[in-house]
Coordinates of C-alpha atoms and ligand atoms in Angstrom, one line a residue:
M10 CA 0.0 0.0 0.0
A11 CA 1.3 3.5 -0.8
I12 CA 2.5 5.5 2.1
R13 CA 0.9 8.9 2.3
V14 CA 1.3 11.8 4.8
L15 CA -2.1 12.3 6.4
A16 CA -3.9 15.6 5.7
D17 CA -3.7 18.0 8.6
D18 CA -7.3 17.6 9.7
V19 CA -7.1 13.8 9.7
A20 CA -3.9 13.9 11.7
S21 CA -5.5 16.4 14.2
Q22 CA -8.5 14.2 14.7
I23 CA -6.3 11.1 15.4
A24 CA -4.2 13.1 17.9
A25 CA -7.4 14.5 19.5
G26 CA -8.7 10.9 20.0
E27 CA -6.0 10.4 22.5
V28 CA -6.7 13.5 24.5
V29 CA -10.4 14.0 24.1
E30 CA -12.2 10.7 24.6
R31 CA -15.4 12.0 26.1
P32 CA -17.1 15.1 27.5
A33 CA -15.4 14.7 30.8
S34 CA -12.0 14.8 29.2
V35 CA -12.8 18.2 27.7
V36 CA -13.8 19.4 31.1
K37 CA -10.6 18.1 32.6
E38 CA -8.4 19.8 30.1
L39 CA -10.2 23.1 30.4
V40 CA -10.3 23.0 34.2
E41 CA -6.6 22.3 34.2
N42 CA -5.9 25.2 31.9
A43 CA -7.9 27.5 34.2
L44 CA -6.0 26.3 37.2
D45 CA -2.7 26.8 35.4
A46 CA -3.8 30.3 34.7
G47 CA -4.1 31.0 38.4
A48 CA -7.9 31.3 38.5
T49 CA -9.6 31.6 41.8
T50 CA -13.1 31.1 40.4
I51 CA -14.0 28.4 37.8
T52 CA -17.5 28.1 36.6
I53 CA -18.6 25.2 34.5
R54 CA -21.8 24.9 32.6
V55 CA -22.8 21.7 30.8
E56 CA -25.8 20.8 28.7
Q57 CA -26.9 17.4 27.5
A58 CA -24.1 15.6 29.3
G59 CA -21.6 17.7 27.4
R60 CA -22.7 16.7 23.9
K61 CA -24.4 20.1 23.4
I62 CA -22.4 22.6 25.4
I63 CA -19.4 22.6 27.8
E64 CA -18.6 26.1 28.9
I65 CA -15.9 27.0 31.3
A66 CA -15.3 30.5 32.6
D67 CA -12.3 31.5 34.8
N68 CA -10.8 34.7 36.2
G69 CA -7.2 33.7 35.5
T70 CA -4.5 35.5 33.6
G71 CA -6.2 35.5 30.3
I72 CA -4.7 35.2 26.8
S73 CA -3.8 38.2 24.8
S74 CA -5.5 38.9 21.5
V75 CA -2.2 38.5 19.7
E76 CA -1.6 35.1 21.1
L77 CA -5.1 33.7 20.7
P78 CA -4.4 32.0 17.4
L79 CA -1.3 30.5 18.9
A80 CA -3.1 29.1 21.9
I81 CA -5.2 26.9 19.6
T82 CA -2.3 25.7 17.6
R83 CA -1.0 22.2 18.3
H84 CA 2.2 22.1 20.3
A85 CA 1.9 25.7 21.2
T86 CA 2.2 26.2 24.9
S87 CA 3.3 28.9 27.4
K88 CA 4.3 26.3 30.0
L89 CA 7.4 24.7 28.6
R90 CA 10.3 25.7 26.4
T91 CA 13.0 23.0 26.4
A92 CA 12.8 19.2 26.8
E93 CA 14.7 19.6 30.0
D94 CA 11.8 21.7 31.4
L95 CA 9.7 18.5 31.2
F96 CA 11.4 17.3 34.3
H97 CA 10.6 20.3 36.4
I98 CA 6.9 20.7 35.4
R99 CA 4.8 22.6 38.0
S100 CA 1.9 23.2 35.7
L101 CA -0.8 20.7 34.8
G102 CA -0.5 21.3 31.1
F103 CA 2.7 21.1 29.1
R104 CA 2.0 19.7 25.6
G105 CA 0.0 22.5 24.0
E106 CA -2.4 20.0 22.7
A107 CA -5.7 20.4 24.4
L108 CA -7.2 23.4 22.8
A109 CA -6.1 22.3 19.3
S110 CA -7.5 18.8 19.9
I111 CA -10.9 20.1 21.2
G112 CA -11.0 22.6 18.4
S113 CA -10.6 19.8 15.8
V114 CA -13.6 17.8 17.1
A115 CA -16.1 20.5 18.1
R116 CA -17.2 24.1 17.5
M117 CA -15.1 26.0 20.0
T118 CA -15.2 29.6 21.0
V119 CA -12.4 31.1 23.0
I120 CA -13.0 34.5 24.6
S121 CA -10.3 36.0 26.7
R122 CA -9.0 39.2 28.2
E123 CA -5.6 39.8 29.8
Q124 CA -5.0 41.7 32.9
N125 CA -4.0 45.0 31.3
A126 CA -6.1 44.8 28.1
D127 CA -9.0 47.2 27.7
L128 CA -10.9 44.7 25.6
G129 CA -11.1 41.0 25.2
A130 CA -10.7 39.0 22.1
R131 CA -12.9 36.3 20.6
M132 CA -12.1 33.5 18.2
L133 CA -14.0 30.6 16.8
I134 CA -12.5 27.3 15.7
E135 CA -14.7 24.8 14.1
G136 CA -13.6 21.3 13.1
G137 CA -10.0 22.5 13.1
Q138 CA -10.7 25.6 11.0
S139 CA -10.0 28.8 12.9
G140 CA -11.8 32.1 12.2
Q141 CA -10.8 35.7 12.7
V142 CA -9.9 37.3 16.0
T143 CA -12.5 39.9 16.9
S144 CA -12.6 42.2 19.9
T145 CA -15.3 42.0 22.5
G146 CA -16.1 43.2 26.1
I147 CA -15.5 40.6 28.8
P148 CA -14.2 40.6 32.4
I149 CA -10.6 39.6 32.9
G150 CA -10.1 35.9 32.4
T151 CA -11.1 33.3 29.9
V152 CA -14.3 31.7 28.7
I153 CA -14.1 28.6 26.5
R154 CA -17.3 27.3 25.0
V155 CA -17.3 23.9 23.3
E156 CA -20.4 23.1 21.3
D157 CA -21.6 20.0 19.5
L158 CA -18.7 17.8 20.6
F159 CA -17.7 15.2 18.1
Y160 CA -20.2 16.6 15.5
N161 CA -17.7 15.7 12.8
V162 CA -16.5 12.4 14.3
P163 CA -19.7 10.3 14.4
A164 CA -17.7 7.2 15.3
R165 CA -16.7 8.9 18.6
L166 CA -20.3 9.8 19.3
K167 CA -21.3 6.2 19.1
F168 CA -18.8 5.3 21.8
L169 CA -20.2 7.7 24.4
K170 CA -22.1 6.0 27.2
S171 CA -25.5 7.0 28.4
D172 CA -26.1 10.6 29.4
M173 CA -26.3 9.6 33.0
T174 CA -22.8 8.0 32.8
E175 CA -21.3 10.9 31.0
R176 CA -22.9 13.4 33.4
N177 CA -21.6 11.4 36.4
Q178 CA -18.1 11.3 34.9
I179 CA -18.2 15.1 34.7
N180 CA -19.5 15.4 38.3
N181 CA -16.9 13.1 39.6
L182 CA -14.2 14.9 37.9
V183 CA -15.1 18.4 39.0
M184 CA -15.8 17.2 42.6
R185 CA -12.3 15.8 42.7
Y186 CA -10.6 18.8 41.3
A187 CA -12.6 20.9 43.7
L188 CA -11.2 18.8 46.6
A189 CA -7.7 19.1 45.3
Y190 CA -8.0 22.8 45.0
P191 CA -10.1 23.9 48.0
Q192 CA -8.8 27.5 47.7
V193 CA -10.5 27.8 44.3
R194 CA -14.3 28.5 44.0
F195 CA -15.8 25.9 41.7
E196 CA -19.3 25.9 40.4
L197 CA -20.8 23.2 38.2
E198 CA -24.1 23.4 36.5
Q199 CA -25.6 20.6 34.4
D200 CA -28.8 21.3 32.4
G201 CA -29.6 24.3 34.6
K202 CA -29.1 22.4 37.9
T203 CA -26.3 23.2 40.3
M204 CA -24.3 20.1 40.9
L205 CA -21.5 21.5 43.0
R206 CA -20.6 24.9 44.5
T207 CA -17.6 25.3 46.7
A208 CA -16.7 28.3 48.7
G209 CA -13.0 28.5 47.9
N210 CA -12.3 28.8 51.6
N211 CA -9.9 25.9 51.9
D212 CA -12.4 23.8 53.8
R213 CA -12.0 20.3 52.3
R214 CA -14.4 18.6 54.6
E215 CA -17.2 20.8 53.4
I216 CA -16.5 19.7 49.8
L217 CA -16.2 16.1 51.0
A218 CA -19.7 16.4 52.3
Q219 CA -20.9 17.4 48.8
L220 CA -19.2 14.4 47.4
Y221 CA -20.2 11.7 49.9
G222 CA -22.9 13.3 51.9
V223 CA -22.6 14.7 55.4
D224 CA -22.7 11.4 57.2
V225 CA -19.8 9.8 55.4
A226 CA -17.8 13.0 55.3
R227 CA -18.0 13.3 59.0
Q228 CA -16.6 9.8 59.4
M229 CA -13.7 10.2 57.1
L230 CA -10.3 10.5 58.8
E231 CA -8.0 13.3 58.0
V232 CA -4.4 12.3 57.4
T233 CA -1.1 14.1 56.9
L234 CA 2.5 13.2 56.5
E235 CA 5.1 15.9 56.4
E236 CA 8.3 14.5 55.0
D237 CA 10.2 14.8 51.8
I238 CA 7.1 13.2 50.3
R239 CA 4.0 15.0 51.6
V240 CA 0.7 13.2 51.9
S241 CA -2.6 14.7 53.0
G242 CA -6.2 14.0 52.5
F243 CA -8.9 11.7 53.9
I244 CA -9.4 8.0 54.3
S245 CA -12.3 6.0 55.5
P246 CA -12.2 4.2 58.9
V247 CA -12.3 0.4 58.7
A248 CA -16.1 0.3 59.2
L249 CA -16.8 2.4 56.2
T250 CA -16.2 0.6 52.9
R251 CA -17.3 0.2 49.3
S252 CA -17.5 -2.9 47.1
N253 CA -15.1 -1.5 44.5
R254 CA -12.1 0.7 44.2
R255 CA -13.8 3.5 42.5
E256 CA -13.8 5.8 45.5
I257 CA -10.1 5.8 45.8
T258 CA -8.6 8.9 44.4
F259 CA -5.0 10.0 44.2
F260 CA -3.6 13.4 43.2
V261 CA 0.1 13.7 42.6
N262 CA 1.4 17.3 42.5
G263 CA -2.1 18.5 41.9
R264 CA -2.8 16.1 39.1
W265 CA -5.5 13.4 39.2
V266 CA -3.8 10.1 38.4
Q267 CA -5.0 6.5 38.1
D268 CA -2.3 4.3 39.4
A269 CA -3.0 0.7 40.3
A270 CA 0.1 0.4 42.4
L271 CA -0.8 3.4 44.5
I272 CA -4.3 1.9 45.0
A273 CA -2.8 -1.4 46.0
A274 CA -0.5 0.2 48.5
L275 CA -3.4 1.9 50.1
I276 CA -5.5 -1.2 50.3
Q277 CA -2.6 -3.1 51.7
A278 CA -2.2 -0.5 54.5
Y279 CA -5.7 -1.6 55.7
H280 CA -4.3 -5.1 56.0
T281 CA -6.8 -7.6 57.3
L282 CA -8.9 -4.9 58.8
L283 CA -11.1 -4.7 55.8
M284 CA -13.8 -7.2 54.9
I285 CA -12.8 -9.3 52.0
G286 CA -14.0 -7.8 48.8
R287 CA -14.5 -4.4 50.5
Y288 CA -12.4 -1.3 49.7
P289 CA -11.7 1.9 51.5
L290 CA -12.7 5.3 50.4
A291 CA -9.8 7.7 50.1
V292 CA -8.9 11.0 48.6
L293 CA -5.1 11.4 49.0
F294 CA -2.9 14.2 47.8
I295 CA 0.8 13.5 47.3
Q296 CA 3.3 16.3 46.9
L297 CA 6.9 15.7 45.9
E298 CA 9.6 17.4 44.0
P299 CA 8.7 17.7 40.3
E300 CA 12.0 16.0 39.5
E301 CA 10.7 12.9 41.3
V302 CA 7.8 12.3 38.9
D303 CA 7.7 11.8 35.1
V304 CA 4.3 13.3 34.1
N305 CA 4.9 12.7 30.4
V306 CA 3.9 9.0 30.1
H307 CA 0.2 9.1 29.2
P308 CA -1.8 10.9 26.5
A309 CA -4.4 12.2 28.9
K310 CA -1.7 12.7 31.6
A311 CA -3.7 10.3 33.8
E312 CA -0.6 8.3 34.7
V313 CA 2.7 9.3 36.1
R314 CA 6.0 7.4 36.7
F315 CA 7.8 7.9 40.0
R316 CA 11.5 7.9 40.2
S317 CA 11.4 6.0 43.5
P318 CA 8.0 4.3 43.6
D319 CA 8.7 2.3 46.7
Q320 CA 9.3 5.5 48.7
V321 CA 6.0 6.9 47.5
F322 CA 4.1 3.7 48.3
S323 CA 5.7 3.5 51.7
A324 CA 4.8 7.1 52.5
V325 CA 1.2 6.4 51.6
Q326 CA 1.1 3.3 53.8
R327 CA 2.7 4.9 56.8
T328 CA 0.2 7.8 56.5
V329 CA -2.7 5.4 56.4
K330 CA -1.6 3.0 59.1
R331 CA -0.9 5.8 61.5
A332 CA -4.3 7.3 61.0
L333 CA -6.1 3.9 61.4
L334 CA -4.2 3.2 64.6
A335 CA -4.9 6.5 66.1
Y336 CA -8.6 6.3 65.4
S337 CA -9.4 2.6 65.7
P338 CA -13.0 2.0 66.8
V339 CA -13.4 1.1 70.5
P340 CA -15.9 -1.6 71.1
N341 CA -17.0 -1.1 74.7
V342 CA -20.1 -1.6 76.9
N343 CA -21.6 1.8 76.4
T344 CA -21.3 2.2 72.7
P345 CA -21.6 -1.2 71.0
Y346 CA -19.4 -1.3 67.9
W347 CA -22.1 -2.4 65.6
N348 CA -24.5 0.5 66.0
A349 CA -22.4 3.4 67.1
P350 CA -18.7 3.3 66.1
V351 CA -16.8 5.9 68.1
Y352 CA -13.4 7.0 67.0
Q353 CA -11.0 7.8 69.8
Q354 CA -7.6 6.6 71.2
R355 CA -7.6 2.9 71.3
V356 CA -8.5 1.0 74.4
V357 CA -9.4 -2.4 72.9
D358 CA -8.2 -2.9 69.4
P359 CA -9.1 -5.8 67.2
A360 CA -6.0 -5.0 65.2
W361 CA -3.2 -5.8 67.5
D362 CA -1.2 -7.5 64.8
M363 CA -1.0 -4.4 62.8
A364 CA -0.3 -2.3 65.8
A365 CA 2.7 -4.4 66.7
E366 CA 3.9 -4.4 63.1
L367 CA 3.7 -0.7 62.9
Q368 CA 5.5 -0.2 66.1
A369 CA 8.3 -2.4 64.9
E370 CA 8.4 -0.4 61.7
Q371 CA 8.5 2.9 63.6
A372 CA 11.1 1.6 66.0
A373 CA 13.3 0.7 63.0
E374 CA 12.7 4.1 61.5
L375 CA 13.4 6.1 64.6
G376 CA 16.2 4.0 66.0
S377 CA 16.9 4.4 69.7
E378 CA 14.5 7.2 70.1
A379 CA 11.5 4.9 69.9
A380 CA 13.0 2.5 72.4
T381 CA 13.1 5.2 75.1
S382 CA 9.8 6.9 74.3
P383 CA 7.0 5.7 76.6
Q384 CA 4.9 3.4 74.4
P385 CA 2.2 1.5 76.1
A386 CA 2.8 -2.3 75.8
L387 CA 0.5 -3.8 73.2
P388 CA -1.1 -7.1 73.9
S389 CA -0.2 -9.7 71.2
G390 CA -2.8 -10.8 68.7
K391 CA -3.4 -14.1 70.4
V392 CA -5.9 -14.6 73.1
P393 CA -5.0 -16.1 76.5
L394 CA -6.5 -19.4 77.6
L395 CA -10.1 -18.7 78.5
R396 CA -12.5 -20.3 81.0
L397 CA -15.9 -20.8 79.5
V398 CA -18.7 -19.2 81.5
G399 CA -21.6 -19.9 79.2
Q400 CA -23.7 -18.7 76.3
V401 CA -26.0 -15.7 76.4
G402 CA -28.8 -14.7 74.0
A403 CA -28.0 -17.7 71.9
A404 CA -25.5 -15.5 70.2
Y405 CA -22.5 -14.8 72.5
L406 CA -20.1 -16.8 74.6
V407 CA -19.0 -15.4 77.9
A408 CA -15.5 -16.3 79.0
E409 CA -13.0 -15.3 81.6
G410 CA -9.4 -14.7 81.0
P411 CA -6.5 -13.7 83.3
D412 CA -7.1 -10.1 82.2
G413 CA -10.8 -9.8 82.4
L414 CA -14.0 -10.8 80.8
Y415 CA -14.5 -11.7 77.1
L416 CA -17.8 -11.6 75.2
I417 CA -17.4 -13.6 72.0
D418 CA -19.7 -13.4 69.0
Q419 CA -20.3 -17.0 68.2
H420 CA -20.9 -16.5 64.5
A421 CA -17.9 -14.2 63.9
A422 CA -15.7 -16.5 66.0
H423 CA -16.8 -19.6 64.1
E424 CA -16.2 -17.8 60.8
R425 CA -12.7 -17.1 61.8
V426 CA -12.1 -20.7 62.9
L427 CA -13.4 -22.2 59.7
F428 CA -11.5 -19.6 57.6
E429 CA -8.2 -20.5 59.1
K430 CA -8.9 -24.2 58.9
M431 CA -9.9 -23.9 55.2
T432 CA -7.0 -21.7 54.3
R433 CA -4.6 -24.3 55.9
Q434 CA -6.3 -27.1 54.0
N435 CA -6.0 -25.3 50.8
Q436 CA -2.3 -25.9 50.8
Q437 CA -3.3 -29.5 50.1
K438 CA -6.8 -29.5 48.8
I439 CA -10.1 -28.5 50.3
A440 CA -12.3 -31.5 51.1
S441 CA -15.3 -31.9 48.9
Q442 CA -18.5 -33.6 49.7
T443 CA -20.2 -35.3 46.7
L444 CA -23.9 -34.8 46.7
L445 CA -26.0 -38.0 46.5
E446 CA -28.4 -36.1 44.2
P447 CA -26.8 -33.4 42.1
A448 CA -28.6 -30.0 42.3
V449 CA -29.5 -28.1 39.1
I450 CA -29.6 -24.3 39.3
V451 CA -30.6 -21.8 36.7
L452 CA -29.1 -18.3 37.0
P453 CA -29.8 -15.0 35.3
P454 CA -27.5 -14.6 32.2
Q455 CA -25.2 -12.1 33.8
S456 CA -24.6 -14.3 36.9
A457 CA -24.3 -17.4 34.7
H458 CA -21.6 -15.7 32.8
L459 CA -19.7 -14.9 35.9
L460 CA -20.1 -18.4 37.3
E461 CA -19.0 -19.9 34.1
Q462 CA -15.7 -18.0 34.3
Q463 CA -15.1 -19.2 37.9
V464 CA -16.1 -22.8 37.6
G465 CA -12.5 -23.9 37.2
I466 CA -11.3 -21.9 40.3
L467 CA -14.2 -23.1 42.4
T468 CA -13.1 -26.8 42.0
N469 CA -10.1 -25.8 44.2
Y470 CA -12.4 -25.0 47.0
G471 CA -14.4 -28.2 47.0
F472 CA -17.1 -27.2 44.5
D473 CA -17.9 -29.6 41.7
I474 CA -20.0 -27.6 39.2
E475 CA -20.6 -28.2 35.5
L476 CA -22.3 -26.3 32.8
F477 CA -25.6 -28.2 32.1
G478 CA -27.3 -26.0 29.5
P479 CA -27.8 -22.3 28.8
N480 CA -27.5 -20.5 32.1
T481 CA -27.9 -23.8 33.8
F482 CA -25.4 -25.6 36.1
R483 CA -25.3 -28.9 37.8
V484 CA -23.8 -28.9 41.3
R485 CA -22.3 -32.3 42.1
G486 CA -20.2 -31.5 45.1
V487 CA -19.8 -28.7 47.7
P488 CA -17.0 -28.0 50.2
A489 CA -17.3 -30.6 53.0
I490 CA -18.0 -27.9 55.6
L491 CA -21.2 -27.0 53.7
A492 CA -22.4 -30.6 53.6
G493 CA -26.0 -30.8 54.7
S494 CA -26.9 -27.2 53.6
D495 CA -28.7 -26.3 50.5
P496 CA -26.1 -26.6 47.7
A497 CA -27.9 -24.3 45.3
A498 CA -27.9 -21.6 47.9
A499 CA -24.2 -22.1 48.6
V500 CA -23.4 -21.6 45.0
R501 CA -25.5 -18.5 44.8
V502 CA -23.8 -16.9 47.7
V503 CA -20.5 -17.3 46.0
V504 CA -21.8 -15.9 42.7
E505 CA -23.3 -12.9 44.4
D506 CA -19.9 -12.1 45.6
F507 CA -18.5 -12.1 42.1
E508 CA -21.3 -9.7 41.1
E509 CA -20.4 -7.2 43.7
D510 CA -17.0 -6.5 42.3
E511 CA -16.5 -7.0 38.6
S512 CA -12.8 -7.3 38.7
P513 CA -11.4 -8.8 41.9
L514 CA -7.6 -9.1 41.9
A515 CA -6.6 -12.7 41.2
N516 CA -5.0 -13.2 44.7
E517 CA -8.2 -11.9 46.4
I518 CA -10.4 -14.4 44.7
E519 CA -9.2 -17.3 46.9
A520 CA -9.7 -15.5 50.2
R521 CA -13.1 -14.2 49.1
I522 CA -14.4 -17.6 48.1
I523 CA -13.2 -19.1 51.3
A524 CA -14.6 -16.3 53.4
R525 CA -18.0 -16.6 51.7
V526 CA -18.1 -20.3 52.3
C527 CA -17.2 -20.0 55.9
K528 CA -19.7 -17.3 56.5
R529 CA -22.4 -19.6 55.2
A530 CA -21.1 -22.6 57.2
A531 CA -20.6 -20.8 60.5
V532 CA -23.1 -21.2 63.3
K533 CA -25.6 -18.4 63.3
A534 CA -26.7 -16.1 66.0
G535 CA -29.8 -17.5 67.5
Q536 CA -28.4 -21.1 67.5
V537 CA -28.2 -22.6 70.9
L538 CA -25.0 -24.4 71.4
A539 CA -24.4 -27.4 73.7
N540 CA -21.8 -27.0 76.4
D541 CA -19.2 -29.1 74.5
E542 CA -19.9 -27.2 71.3
Q543 CA -19.3 -23.9 73.1
L544 CA -16.1 -25.2 74.6
A545 CA -14.8 -26.6 71.2
L546 CA -15.4 -23.2 69.6
L547 CA -13.6 -21.4 72.4
R548 CA -10.6 -23.8 72.1
D549 CA -10.5 -23.5 68.3
L550 CA -10.6 -19.7 68.5
E551 CA -7.7 -19.7 71.0
S552 CA -5.6 -21.5 68.5
C553 CA -6.3 -19.2 65.6
Q554 CA -3.6 -16.9 64.2
S555 CA -5.9 -13.9 64.3
P556 CA -8.6 -14.7 66.7
R557 CA -9.7 -11.2 67.3
T558 CA -11.4 -10.5 63.9
C559 CA -13.6 -12.4 61.6
P560 CA -12.4 -12.9 58.0
H561 CA -14.4 -9.8 57.1
G562 CA -12.5 -7.7 59.6
R563 CA -15.2 -7.3 62.2
P564 CA -14.3 -8.1 65.9
T565 CA -15.0 -11.6 67.1
M566 CA -14.8 -10.5 70.7
I567 CA -15.1 -7.6 73.1
H568 CA -12.7 -7.6 76.0
L569 CA -13.7 -6.0 79.2
S570 CA -10.4 -5.6 81.1
V571 CA -10.3 -5.9 84.9
D572 CA -9.2 -2.3 84.8
L573 CA -12.2 -1.2 82.7
L574 CA -14.6 -3.1 84.9
E575 CA -13.1 -1.5 88.0
R576 CA -13.5 1.9 86.5
Q577 CA -17.0 1.3 85.3
F578 CA -18.0 0.2 88.8
G579 CA -16.3 3.3 90.3
R580 CA -13.7 1.3 92.2
R581 CA -10.9 3.4 90.6
G582 CA -10.8 6.9 89.2
S583 CA -10.1 6.9 85.4
R584 CA -6.5 7.5 84.6
Ligands
ADP611 P1 -1.1 23.4 27.5 O1 -2.0 23.5 28.7 O2 -0.4 22.1 27.5 O3 -0.1 24.5 27.4 P2 -3.4 23.9 25.9 O4 -3.7 23.6 24.5 O5 -4.3 23.4 26.9 O6 -1.9 23.4 26.2 O7 -3.3 25.5 26.0 C1 -2.5 26.2 25.2 C2 -2.1 27.5 25.8 O8 -3.2 28.4 25.8 C3 -1.6 27.4 27.2 O9 -0.2 27.2 27.3 C4 -1.9 28.8 27.8 O10 -0.9 29.7 27.5 C5 -3.2 29.2 27.0 N1 -4.4 29.0 27.7 C6 -5.3 27.9 27.6 N2 -6.3 28.0 28.4 C7 -6.1 29.1 29.1 C8 -6.9 29.8 30.2 N3 -8.0 29.3 30.7 N4 -6.3 31.0 30.7 C9 -5.2 31.4 30.2 N5 -4.5 30.9 29.3 C10 -4.9 29.7 28.7
MG612 MG1 -3.8 22.5 28.9

């Protein structure tokens, strides 16, 4: 085939495809430009999910009438001169591509007035063809109006999602930029409705409330780390989670980035405190020297490359662990954990393993300083030998230890015991119970599809399932610990879990399947246990690696220390 140089407009559209994927990407580029121009007020108006109109007005430095044609020229930028500059980038833009790209796939009007100019200038660019510059009256700053996005690229239009999805993308984007730049007043209006309005008063929690609602915003923990790498922002306490990673946001030097490794580092910092298949909410802002990040690795600048990724991940983890430790929930008599989590300095912590780990880490970091600083001794994660007192409410075991009273949630405790047994077994193979009579189940197409993909993996966990017809499966065996229970229900429970999160990480699947099966197999609250059953459960729990939490991260027990009891009964003043 003959090689030909592409016509300018074709080349432009191809390049634009990388930068301008959807309405939200237009909003992103224009908001970034306004921020780069030092705006303190940014007003965004959107109609029909951005297909009809996206208009952004800012009060930044403006563009002079002379430079207007340059601004919309590809590779024309005021933010960078030499290749070397790329490694000291402090602005969000640097390629000089956005305005040219948007102008090649829409009808774009740029109106702008510089600080010292008497009048503003206006210019239209339509499908890459620019018109004359005319003068016009406008306040200092810039207004960019983008109409009929993709009118000349029908293929692109077809790839847009529903209006609702595109609108949400825009909302999410602007909310996050508003959080990252709390000193800037943002206003977002979609089809005449105000979606967001921030005060520009630096109050991030107020913006958080608009993003998540007052209730969730109130619970989020504020974090900071002031080192060479600075980290600030908000994370959710362990009791507040989502079924996917979508509410995890990272900004690096003021830039929203999607970085799987950063997200993994964050999740890891929650350790076993999170329920399996549950994820934290987080909005974290990382600041480091521009020389430490390569921002020029992704067309939409959504990814960055760190010079020392491990240092960045470790900074994130330390920040998160410290905050979680400082604010662990306190199960105690007055404020039961399950209906009124309180966040205060820890008295009883289900997360002792992590506490010990963090202490060791800090000790290593601080050297001798930590050794001399007065740290309260942390009990180890194990529980002492307990004396069974009995069962109450057909739900809890009461036991006595050398250090006070233990109330044990029988369901959570049994889940933990089964989970550790099954995980151990898995190194060989999990015992399966063949059903005398195979069960046939029919699932909705979506679930059937998910199950079909996991059938192979499930055999490792004692399930014996085969495809039997369209959306129909035959269950011939279940994990031995589920013997006797309804096999169809057992399979459904596992499928439901796949549905909650479309893309679990490979190494999470195992733990999740096991946790699900154990949850199902564990004794329920309301089940009266014989004395020897209670005792067996207690002994099994004592020998667990992490007896204090269930596999989903909830506490298995509440410990009322002798000390606490004495204080509660007024035998001793609180210390
Ligand atoms: P980049 O941001 O990478 O420089 P753009 O195509 O987004 O490229 O913008 C080109 C140039 O137009 C910018 O370098 C800047 O000088 C100018 N510009 C764009 N938007 C604005 C704005 N809102 N206020 C002031 N100047 C702007
Ligand atoms: Mg730009």
